[in-house]
């Protein structure tokens, strides 16, 4: 995957890419596109000022299901940047049992190392395939060892000596070439061979406790894994088409420079990493006026632990030290009970860009069902098409689905676009059940009448709406 440095997208182009997947929320898209472009601008700036340019972290405020997480996820995918999503409510203050806030950086680093290694393996895959082809040929037609002149002379007095032993090598080579052609033509794909497969199982261990204990657990697990890695290999008999994939993966891993991969990953984390902190409102103090509660103290503790990470500090990971100064932090929260001003002042100051996302309207739901490349209607069409059944949603049907989603959100609970998942699964449940047993081909039209037939009984019954939709 290419990085943002390679793609060199302008803010307008970034917004255009986000528009393919996310409906509305123009202000949020503009803010994140500027933040992403600023990272490229920083990397292109002069070395003496580059380290001084800090990212403008973003705080997205809005109800659930309006696109906060999707914007951050698509942004990271677009940038080819290491991205991790964490929930602020899962962290505990230093000294308490649970995950400490530094674990988000360790998770980000692990992800970046895997990402870089996969990219490197992809680059050497062609070379790995050539090596694997030779190894498969060695299994099918073991090469003939050349006899040294001394051996030949000594052997010439033996009974049964073949003076044309050199022809054995030529015959072996011709046989190998014939089999090489068969491999390339796919004639031997089902033939079974025995290969050695590395045992990747490592001891599972996770230690929760005061600060540093979790990292100790990670390092201990890594150390134990290194002791056992490579010590045991299993022999498996597989068809060549399956064996080839496993062998190419193993060979690609051997060909890459693991140290270089780790260094590149650390650099990518520090300069391009994105951390999405969801539910940050859950660690804000209660703005209802309640004072002195233990929960408030605990929430403040998590905020104070977050502060140095967001401000810029160093975190020890099993791959090396990571500086968080230039990692982009995107936080989000509904802020139903609390307000952004209920966060401690220092943490507020580290999220200078505030973006409020709008609640979704009926028209937004219609656009969500029709415009994005990954629209739910398109997903269901693709799934049923795999069974030979084509479904077509009329405009009237889509508008009725959008109306129902908006209505149920208003009457039951506003969960944003997530409501569309429950409504569509209820709408198409019967169809998904009878395909392919009763319907194995043909076209089915989902019109307004079909929507009413499947959903009216649920929508009009408030109890059923609460339970099903």
PDB file of N, CA, C and O in Angstrom, residues 114-171:
ATOM      1  N   UNK A 114       3.995  -5.280  11.083  1.00  0.00           N
ATOM      2  CA  UNK A 114       3.352  -6.284  10.221  1.00  0.00           C
ATOM      3  C   UNK A 114       3.056  -5.717   8.841  1.00  0.00           C
ATOM      4  O   UNK A 114       3.222  -6.403   7.824  1.00  0.00           O
ATOM      5  N   UNK A 115       2.612  -4.454   8.802  1.00  0.00           N
ATOM      6  CA  UNK A 115       2.287  -3.803   7.526  1.00  0.00           C
ATOM      7  C   UNK A 115       3.524  -3.696   6.643  1.00  0.00           C
ATOM      8  O   UNK A 115       3.488  -4.040   5.452  1.00  0.00           O
ATOM      9  N   UNK A 116       4.643  -3.232   7.221  1.00  0.00           N
ATOM     10  CA  UNK A 116       5.870  -3.055   6.449  1.00  0.00           C
ATOM     11  C   UNK A 116       6.420  -4.402   5.987  1.00  0.00           C
ATOM     12  O   UNK A 116       6.866  -4.552   4.844  1.00  0.00           O
ATOM     13  N   UNK A 117       6.376  -5.405   6.866  1.00  0.00           N
ATOM     14  CA  UNK A 117       6.871  -6.727   6.480  1.00  0.00           C
ATOM     15  C   UNK A 117       6.058  -7.318   5.331  1.00  0.00           C
ATOM     16  O   UNK A 117       6.614  -7.939   4.418  1.00  0.00           O
ATOM     17  N   UNK A 118       4.746  -7.111   5.373  1.00  0.00           N
ATOM     18  CA  UNK A 118       3.901  -7.603   4.279  1.00  0.00           C
ATOM     19  C   UNK A 118       4.232  -6.909   2.965  1.00  0.00           C
ATOM     20  O   UNK A 118       4.272  -7.535   1.908  1.00  0.00           O
ATOM     21  N   UNK A 119       4.500  -5.595   3.039  1.00  0.00           N
ATOM     22  CA  UNK A 119       4.878  -4.848   1.836  1.00  0.00           C
ATOM     23  C   UNK A 119       6.202  -5.361   1.292  1.00  0.00           C
ATOM     24  O   UNK A 119       6.372  -5.518   0.080  1.00  0.00           O
ATOM     25  N   UNK A 120       7.169  -5.591   2.194  1.00  0.00           N
ATOM     26  CA  UNK A 120       8.476  -6.094   1.760  1.00  0.00           C
ATOM     27  C   UNK A 120       8.358  -7.489   1.162  1.00  0.00           C
ATOM     28  O   UNK A 120       9.005  -7.799   0.159  1.00  0.00           O
ATOM     29  N   UNK A 121       7.529  -8.334   1.778  1.00  0.00           N
ATOM     30  CA  UNK A 121       7.334  -9.681   1.262  1.00  0.00           C
ATOM     31  C   UNK A 121       6.702  -9.656  -0.126  1.00  0.00           C
ATOM     32  O   UNK A 121       7.035 -10.478  -0.984  1.00  0.00           O
ATOM     33  N   UNK A 122       5.814  -8.693  -0.338  1.00  0.00           N
ATOM     34  CA  UNK A 122       5.173  -8.560  -1.650  1.00  0.00           C
ATOM     35  C   UNK A 122       6.203  -8.203  -2.715  1.00  0.00           C
ATOM     36  O   UNK A 122       6.127  -8.669  -3.856  1.00  0.00           O
ATOM     37  N   UNK A 123       7.207  -7.380  -2.310  1.00  0.00           N
ATOM     38  CA  UNK A 123       8.233  -6.947  -3.266  1.00  0.00           C
ATOM     39  C   UNK A 123       9.167  -8.103  -3.657  1.00  0.00           C
ATOM     40  O   UNK A 123       9.727  -8.092  -4.755  1.00  0.00           O
ATOM     41  N   UNK A 124       9.375  -9.051  -2.747  1.00  0.00           N
ATOM     42  CA  UNK A 124      10.301 -10.159  -3.051  1.00  0.00           C
ATOM     43  C   UNK A 124       9.555 -11.430  -3.456  1.00  0.00           C
ATOM     44  O   UNK A 124      10.162 -12.488  -3.588  1.00  0.00           O
ATOM     45  N   UNK A 125       8.253 -11.308  -3.650  1.00  0.00           N
ATOM     46  CA  UNK A 125       7.433 -12.497  -3.923  1.00  0.00           C
ATOM     47  C   UNK A 125       7.853 -13.187  -5.219  1.00  0.00           C
ATOM     48  O   UNK A 125       7.861 -14.422  -5.301  1.00  0.00           O
ATOM     49  N   UNK A 126       8.212 -12.402  -6.231  1.00  0.00           N
ATOM     50  CA  UNK A 126       8.600 -12.980  -7.518  1.00  0.00           C
ATOM     51  C   UNK A 126       9.873 -13.815  -7.362  1.00  0.00           C
ATOM     52  O   UNK A 126       9.971 -14.934  -7.884  1.00  0.00           O
ATOM     53  N   UNK A 127      10.840 -13.249  -6.618  1.00  0.00           N
ATOM     54  CA  UNK A 127      12.087 -13.984  -6.378  1.00  0.00           C
ATOM     55  C   UNK A 127      11.819 -15.224  -5.531  1.00  0.00           C
ATOM     56  O   UNK A 127      12.387 -16.294  -5.782  1.00  0.00           O
ATOM     57  N   UNK A 128      10.947 -15.082  -4.533  1.00  0.00           N
ATOM     58  CA  UNK A 128      10.596 -16.219  -3.680  1.00  0.00           C
ATOM     59  C   UNK A 128       9.946 -17.322  -4.502  1.00  0.00           C
ATOM     60  O   UNK A 128      10.206 -18.514  -4.281  1.00  0.00           O
ATOM     61  N   UNK A 129       9.103 -16.929  -5.469  1.00  0.00           N
ATOM     62  CA  UNK A 129       8.419 -17.920  -6.315  1.00  0.00           C
ATOM     63  C   UNK A 129       9.415 -18.724  -7.144  1.00  0.00           C
ATOM     64  O   UNK A 129       9.244 -19.934  -7.347  1.00  0.00           O
ATOM     65  N   UNK A 130      10.480 -18.060  -7.609  1.00  0.00           N
ATOM     66  CA  UNK A 130      11.508 -18.762  -8.391  1.00  0.00           C
ATOM     67  C   UNK A 130      12.240 -19.783  -7.523  1.00  0.00           C
ATOM     68  O   UNK A 130      12.517 -20.905  -7.958  1.00  0.00           O
ATOM     69  N   UNK A 131      12.568 -19.366  -6.286  1.00  0.00           N
ATOM     70  CA  UNK A 131      13.260 -20.276  -5.369  1.00  0.00           C
ATOM     71  C   UNK A 131      12.371 -21.472  -5.032  1.00  0.00           C
ATOM     72  O   UNK A 131      12.822 -22.622  -4.986  1.00  0.00           O
ATOM     73  N   UNK A 132      11.084 -21.189  -4.784  1.00  0.00           N
ATOM     74  CA  UNK A 132      10.133 -22.248  -4.434  1.00  0.00           C
ATOM     75  C   UNK A 132       9.960 -23.231  -5.584  1.00  0.00           C
ATOM     76  O   UNK A 132       9.847 -24.444  -5.367  1.00  0.00           O
ATOM     77  N   UNK A 133       9.972 -22.718  -6.808  1.00  0.00           N
ATOM     78  CA  UNK A 133       9.849 -23.607  -7.966  1.00  0.00           C
ATOM     79  C   UNK A 133      10.990 -24.628  -7.977  1.00  0.00           C
ATOM     80  O   UNK A 133      10.769 -25.818  -8.228  1.00  0.00           O
ATOM     81  N   UNK A 134      12.208 -24.143  -7.679  1.00  0.00           N
ATOM     82  CA  UNK A 134      13.354 -25.059  -7.631  1.00  0.00           C
ATOM     83  C   UNK A 134      13.206 -26.076  -6.499  1.00  0.00           C
ATOM     84  O   UNK A 134      13.555 -27.244  -6.653  1.00  0.00           O
ATOM     85  N   UNK A 135      12.689 -25.615  -5.364  1.00  0.00           N
ATOM     86  CA  UNK A 135      12.518 -26.516  -4.224  1.00  0.00           C
ATOM     87  C   UNK A 135      11.479 -27.589  -4.512  1.00  0.00           C
ATOM     88  O   UNK A 135      11.634 -28.749  -4.108  1.00  0.00           O
ATOM     89  N   UNK A 136      10.405 -27.200  -5.194  1.00  0.00           N
ATOM     90  CA  UNK A 136       9.371 -28.186  -5.560  1.00  0.00           C
ATOM     91  C   UNK A 136       9.951 -29.202  -6.545  1.00  0.00           C
ATOM     92  O   UNK A 136       9.698 -30.411  -6.438  1.00  0.00           O
ATOM     93  N   UNK A 137      10.758 -28.708  -7.493  1.00  0.00           N
ATOM     94  CA  UNK A 137      11.405 -29.622  -8.447  1.00  0.00           C
ATOM     95  C   UNK A 137      12.360 -30.576  -7.734  1.00  0.00           C
ATOM     96  O   UNK A 137      12.470 -31.746  -8.092  1.00  0.00           O
ATOM     97  N   UNK A 138      13.058 -30.054  -6.698  1.00  0.00           N
ATOM     98  CA  UNK A 138      13.970 -30.904  -5.925  1.00  0.00           C
ATOM     99  C   UNK A 138      13.209 -32.034  -5.232  1.00  0.00           C
ATOM    100  O   UNK A 138      13.727 -33.140  -5.071  1.00  0.00           O
ATOM    101  N   UNK A 139      11.976 -31.730  -4.806  1.00  0.00           N
ATOM    102  CA  UNK A 139      11.154 -32.753  -4.150  1.00  0.00           C
ATOM    103  C   UNK A 139      10.662 -33.778  -5.176  1.00  0.00           C
ATOM    104  O   UNK A 139      10.701 -34.992  -4.942  1.00  0.00           O
ATOM    105  N   UNK A 140      10.227 -33.277  -6.333  1.00  0.00           N
ATOM    106  CA  UNK A 140       9.687 -34.168  -7.370  1.00  0.00           C
ATOM    107  C   UNK A 140      10.794 -34.966  -8.058  1.00  0.00           C
ATOM    108  O   UNK A 140      10.689 -36.186  -8.240  1.00  0.00           O
ATOM    109  N   UNK A 141      11.868 -34.270  -8.455  1.00  0.00           N
ATOM    110  CA  UNK A 141      12.999 -34.887  -9.173  1.00  0.00           C
ATOM    111  C   UNK A 141      14.285 -34.488  -8.470  1.00  0.00           C
ATOM    112  O   UNK A 141      14.887 -33.453  -8.782  1.00  0.00           O
ATOM    113  N   UNK A 142      14.697 -35.225  -7.479  1.00  0.00           N
ATOM    114  CA  UNK A 142      15.934 -34.864  -6.762  1.00  0.00           C
ATOM    115  C   UNK A 142      17.106 -34.766  -7.729  1.00  0.00           C
ATOM    116  O   UNK A 142      17.263 -35.629  -8.611  1.00  0.00           O
ATOM    117  N   UNK A 143      17.919 -33.722  -7.612  1.00  0.00           N
ATOM    118  CA  UNK A 143      19.049 -33.556  -8.530  1.00  0.00           C
ATOM    119  C   UNK A 143      20.099 -34.648  -8.337  1.00  0.00           C
ATOM    120  O   UNK A 143      20.284 -35.156  -7.230  1.00  0.00           O
ATOM    121  N   UNK A 144      20.793 -35.021  -9.446  1.00  0.00           N
ATOM    122  CA  UNK A 144      21.864 -36.022  -9.402  1.00  0.00           C
ATOM    123  C   UNK A 144      23.153 -35.319  -9.038  1.00  0.00           C
ATOM    124  O   UNK A 144      23.502 -34.293  -9.625  1.00  0.00           O
ATOM    125  N   UNK A 145      23.860 -35.850  -8.044  1.00  0.00           N
ATOM    126  CA  UNK A 145      25.125 -35.247  -7.641  1.00  0.00           C
ATOM    127  C   UNK A 145      26.211 -35.597  -8.650  1.00  0.00           C
ATOM    128  O   UNK A 145      26.325 -36.744  -9.083  1.00  0.00           O
ATOM    129  N   UNK A 146      26.992 -34.579  -8.961  1.00  0.00           N
ATOM    130  CA  UNK A 146      28.094 -34.823  -9.886  1.00  0.00           C
ATOM    131  C   UNK A 146      29.182 -35.639  -9.194  1.00  0.00           C
ATOM    132  O   UNK A 146      29.510 -35.389  -8.041  1.00  0.00           O
ATOM    133  N   UNK A 147      29.747 -36.593  -9.939  1.00  0.00           N
ATOM    134  CA  UNK A 147      30.844 -37.386  -9.386  1.00  0.00           C
ATOM    135  C   UNK A 147      32.160 -36.677  -9.652  1.00  0.00           C
ATOM    136  O   UNK A 147      32.399 -36.184 -10.752  1.00  0.00           O
ATOM    137  N   UNK A 148      33.000 -36.619  -8.652  1.00  0.00           N
ATOM    138  CA  UNK A 148      34.312 -35.999  -8.817  1.00  0.00           C
ATOM    139  C   UNK A 148      35.190 -36.928  -9.644  1.00  0.00           C
ATOM    140  O   UNK A 148      34.961 -38.148  -9.682  1.00  0.00           O
ATOM    141  N   UNK A 149      36.204 -36.367 -10.316  1.00  0.00           N
ATOM    142  CA  UNK A 149      37.102 -37.222 -11.109  1.00  0.00           C
ATOM    143  C   UNK A 149      37.709 -38.334 -10.279  1.00  0.00           C
ATOM    144  O   UNK A 149      37.827 -39.465 -10.725  1.00  0.00           O
ATOM    145  N   UNK A 150      38.078 -38.012  -9.015  1.00  0.00           N
ATOM    146  CA  UNK A 150      38.689 -39.034  -8.157  1.00  0.00           C
ATOM    147  C   UNK A 150      37.713 -40.176  -7.923  1.00  0.00           C
ATOM    148  O   UNK A 150      38.064 -41.354  -7.983  1.00  0.00           O
ATOM    149  N   UNK A 151      36.480 -39.819  -7.674  1.00  0.00           N
ATOM    150  CA  UNK A 151      35.446 -40.826  -7.439  1.00  0.00           C
ATOM    151  C   UNK A 151      35.244 -41.680  -8.678  1.00  0.00           C
ATOM    152  O   UNK A 151      35.111 -42.899  -8.619  1.00  0.00           O
ATOM    153  N   UNK A 152      35.244 -41.020  -9.859  1.00  0.00           N
ATOM    154  CA  UNK A 152      35.014 -41.737 -11.111  1.00  0.00           C
ATOM    155  C   UNK A 152      36.133 -42.731 -11.372  1.00  0.00           C
ATOM    156  O   UNK A 152      35.912 -43.855 -11.786  1.00  0.00           O
ATOM    157  N   UNK A 153      37.384 -42.279 -11.092  1.00  0.00           N
ATOM    158  CA  UNK A 153      38.534 -43.150 -11.326  1.00  0.00           C
ATOM    159  C   UNK A 153      38.492 -44.346 -10.399  1.00  0.00           C
ATOM    160  O   UNK A 153      38.707 -45.487 -10.803  1.00  0.00           O
ATOM    161  N   UNK A 154      38.159 -44.034  -9.141  1.00  0.00           N
ATOM    162  CA  UNK A 154      38.106 -45.123  -8.168  1.00  0.00           C
ATOM    163  C   UNK A 154      37.002 -46.100  -8.507  1.00  0.00           C
ATOM    164  O   UNK A 154      37.119 -47.308  -8.322  1.00  0.00           O
ATOM    165  N   UNK A 155      35.934 -45.510  -9.029  1.00  0.00           N
ATOM    166  CA  UNK A 155      34.773 -46.363  -9.311  1.00  0.00           C
ATOM    167  C   UNK A 155      34.926 -47.164 -10.591  1.00  0.00           C
ATOM    168  O   UNK A 155      34.184 -48.105 -10.832  1.00  0.00           O
ATOM    169  N   UNK A 156      35.878 -46.761 -11.451  1.00  0.00           N
ATOM    170  CA  UNK A 156      35.968 -47.398 -12.761  1.00  0.00           C
ATOM    171  C   UNK A 156      36.330 -48.863 -12.668  1.00  0.00           C
ATOM    172  O   UNK A 156      36.047 -49.629 -13.569  1.00  0.00           O
ATOM    173  N   UNK A 157      36.971 -49.267 -11.559  1.00  0.00           N
ATOM    174  CA  UNK A 157      37.326 -50.674 -11.404  1.00  0.00           C
ATOM    175  C   UNK A 157      36.231 -51.486 -10.788  1.00  0.00           C
ATOM    176  O   UNK A 157      36.357 -52.693 -10.639  1.00  0.00           O
ATOM    177  N   UNK A 158      35.138 -50.810 -10.362  1.00  0.00           N
ATOM    178  CA  UNK A 158      34.069 -51.524  -9.691  1.00  0.00           C
ATOM    179  C   UNK A 158      33.161 -52.230 -10.686  1.00  0.00           C
ATOM    180  O   UNK A 158      32.998 -51.783 -11.824  1.00  0.00           O
ATOM    181  N   UNK A 159      32.538 -53.306 -10.213  1.00  0.00           N
ATOM    182  CA  UNK A 159      31.605 -54.045 -11.069  1.00  0.00           C
ATOM    183  C   UNK A 159      30.363 -53.198 -11.297  1.00  0.00           C
ATOM    184  O   UNK A 159      29.826 -52.593 -10.366  1.00  0.00           O
ATOM    185  N   UNK A 160      29.875 -53.111 -12.509  1.00  0.00           N
ATOM    186  CA  UNK A 160      28.660 -52.363 -12.806  1.00  0.00           C
ATOM    187  C   UNK A 160      28.905 -50.892 -13.037  1.00  0.00           C
ATOM    188  O   UNK A 160      27.972 -50.110 -13.120  1.00  0.00           O
ATOM    189  N   UNK A 161      30.143 -50.422 -13.126  1.00  0.00           N
ATOM    190  CA  UNK A 161      30.422 -49.012 -13.367  1.00  0.00           C
ATOM    191  C   UNK A 161      29.907 -48.603 -14.738  1.00  0.00           C
ATOM    192  O   UNK A 161      30.125 -49.306 -15.732  1.00  0.00           O
ATOM    193  N   UNK A 162      29.233 -47.442 -14.797  1.00  0.00           N
ATOM    194  CA  UNK A 162      28.671 -46.939 -16.053  1.00  0.00           C
ATOM    195  C   UNK A 162      29.571 -45.836 -16.582  1.00  0.00           C
ATOM    196  O   UNK A 162      29.636 -44.750 -15.998  1.00  0.00           O
ATOM    197  N   UNK A 163      30.306 -46.059 -17.662  1.00  0.00           N
ATOM    198  CA  UNK A 163      31.212 -45.030 -18.185  1.00  0.00           C
ATOM    199  C   UNK A 163      30.464 -43.802 -18.681  1.00  0.00           C
ATOM    200  O   UNK A 163      31.034 -42.742 -18.855  1.00  0.00           O
ATOM    201  N   UNK A 164      29.149 -43.925 -18.927  1.00  0.00           N
ATOM    202  CA  UNK A 164      28.358 -42.779 -19.396  1.00  0.00           C
ATOM    203  C   UNK A 164      27.593 -42.130 -18.247  1.00  0.00           C
ATOM    204  O   UNK A 164      26.455 -41.706 -18.400  1.00  0.00           O
ATOM    205  N   UNK A 165      28.223 -42.069 -17.021  1.00  0.00           N
ATOM    206  CA  UNK A 165      27.517 -41.524 -15.860  1.00  0.00           C
ATOM    207  C   UNK A 165      27.127 -40.070 -16.050  1.00  0.00           C
ATOM    208  O   UNK A 165      26.159 -39.611 -15.471  1.00  0.00           O
ATOM    209  N   UNK A 166      27.860 -39.322 -16.864  1.00  0.00           N
ATOM    210  CA  UNK A 166      27.525 -37.919 -17.100  1.00  0.00           C
ATOM    211  C   UNK A 166      26.140 -37.799 -17.719  1.00  0.00           C
ATOM    212  O   UNK A 166      25.432 -36.824 -17.518  1.00  0.00           O
ATOM    213  N   UNK A 167      25.741 -38.789 -18.476  1.00  0.00           N
ATOM    214  CA  UNK A 167      24.426 -38.732 -19.111  1.00  0.00           C
ATOM    215  C   UNK A 167      23.296 -38.790 -18.085  1.00  0.00           C
ATOM    216  O   UNK A 167      22.185 -38.350 -18.366  1.00  0.00           O
ATOM    217  N   UNK A 168      23.587 -39.345 -16.893  1.00  0.00           N
ATOM    218  CA  UNK A 168      22.581 -39.367 -15.836  1.00  0.00           C
ATOM    219  C   UNK A 168      22.206 -37.936 -15.436  1.00  0.00           C
ATOM    220  O   UNK A 168      21.047 -37.630 -15.200  1.00  0.00           O
ATOM    221  N   UNK A 169      23.234 -37.089 -15.376  1.00  0.00           N
ATOM    222  CA  UNK A 169      22.986 -35.688 -15.024  1.00  0.00           C
ATOM    223  C   UNK A 169      22.162 -34.996 -16.110  1.00  0.00           C
ATOM    224  O   UNK A 169      21.240 -34.244 -15.828  1.00  0.00           O
ATOM    225  N   UNK A 170      22.514 -35.265 -17.354  1.00  0.00           N
ATOM    226  CA  UNK A 170      21.778 -34.656 -18.462  1.00  0.00           C
ATOM    227  C   UNK A 170      20.332 -35.141 -18.482  1.00  0.00           C
ATOM    228  O   UNK A 170      19.405 -34.362 -18.706  1.00  0.00           O
ATOM    229  N   UNK A 171      20.164 -36.469 -18.245  1.00  0.00           N
ATOM    230  CA  UNK A 171      18.813 -37.036 -18.218  1.00  0.00           C
ATOM    231  C   UNK A 171      18.001 -36.410 -17.084  1.00  0.00           C
ATOM    232  O   UNK A 171      16.825 -36.062 -17.261  1.00  0.00           O
TER     233      UNK A 171
END
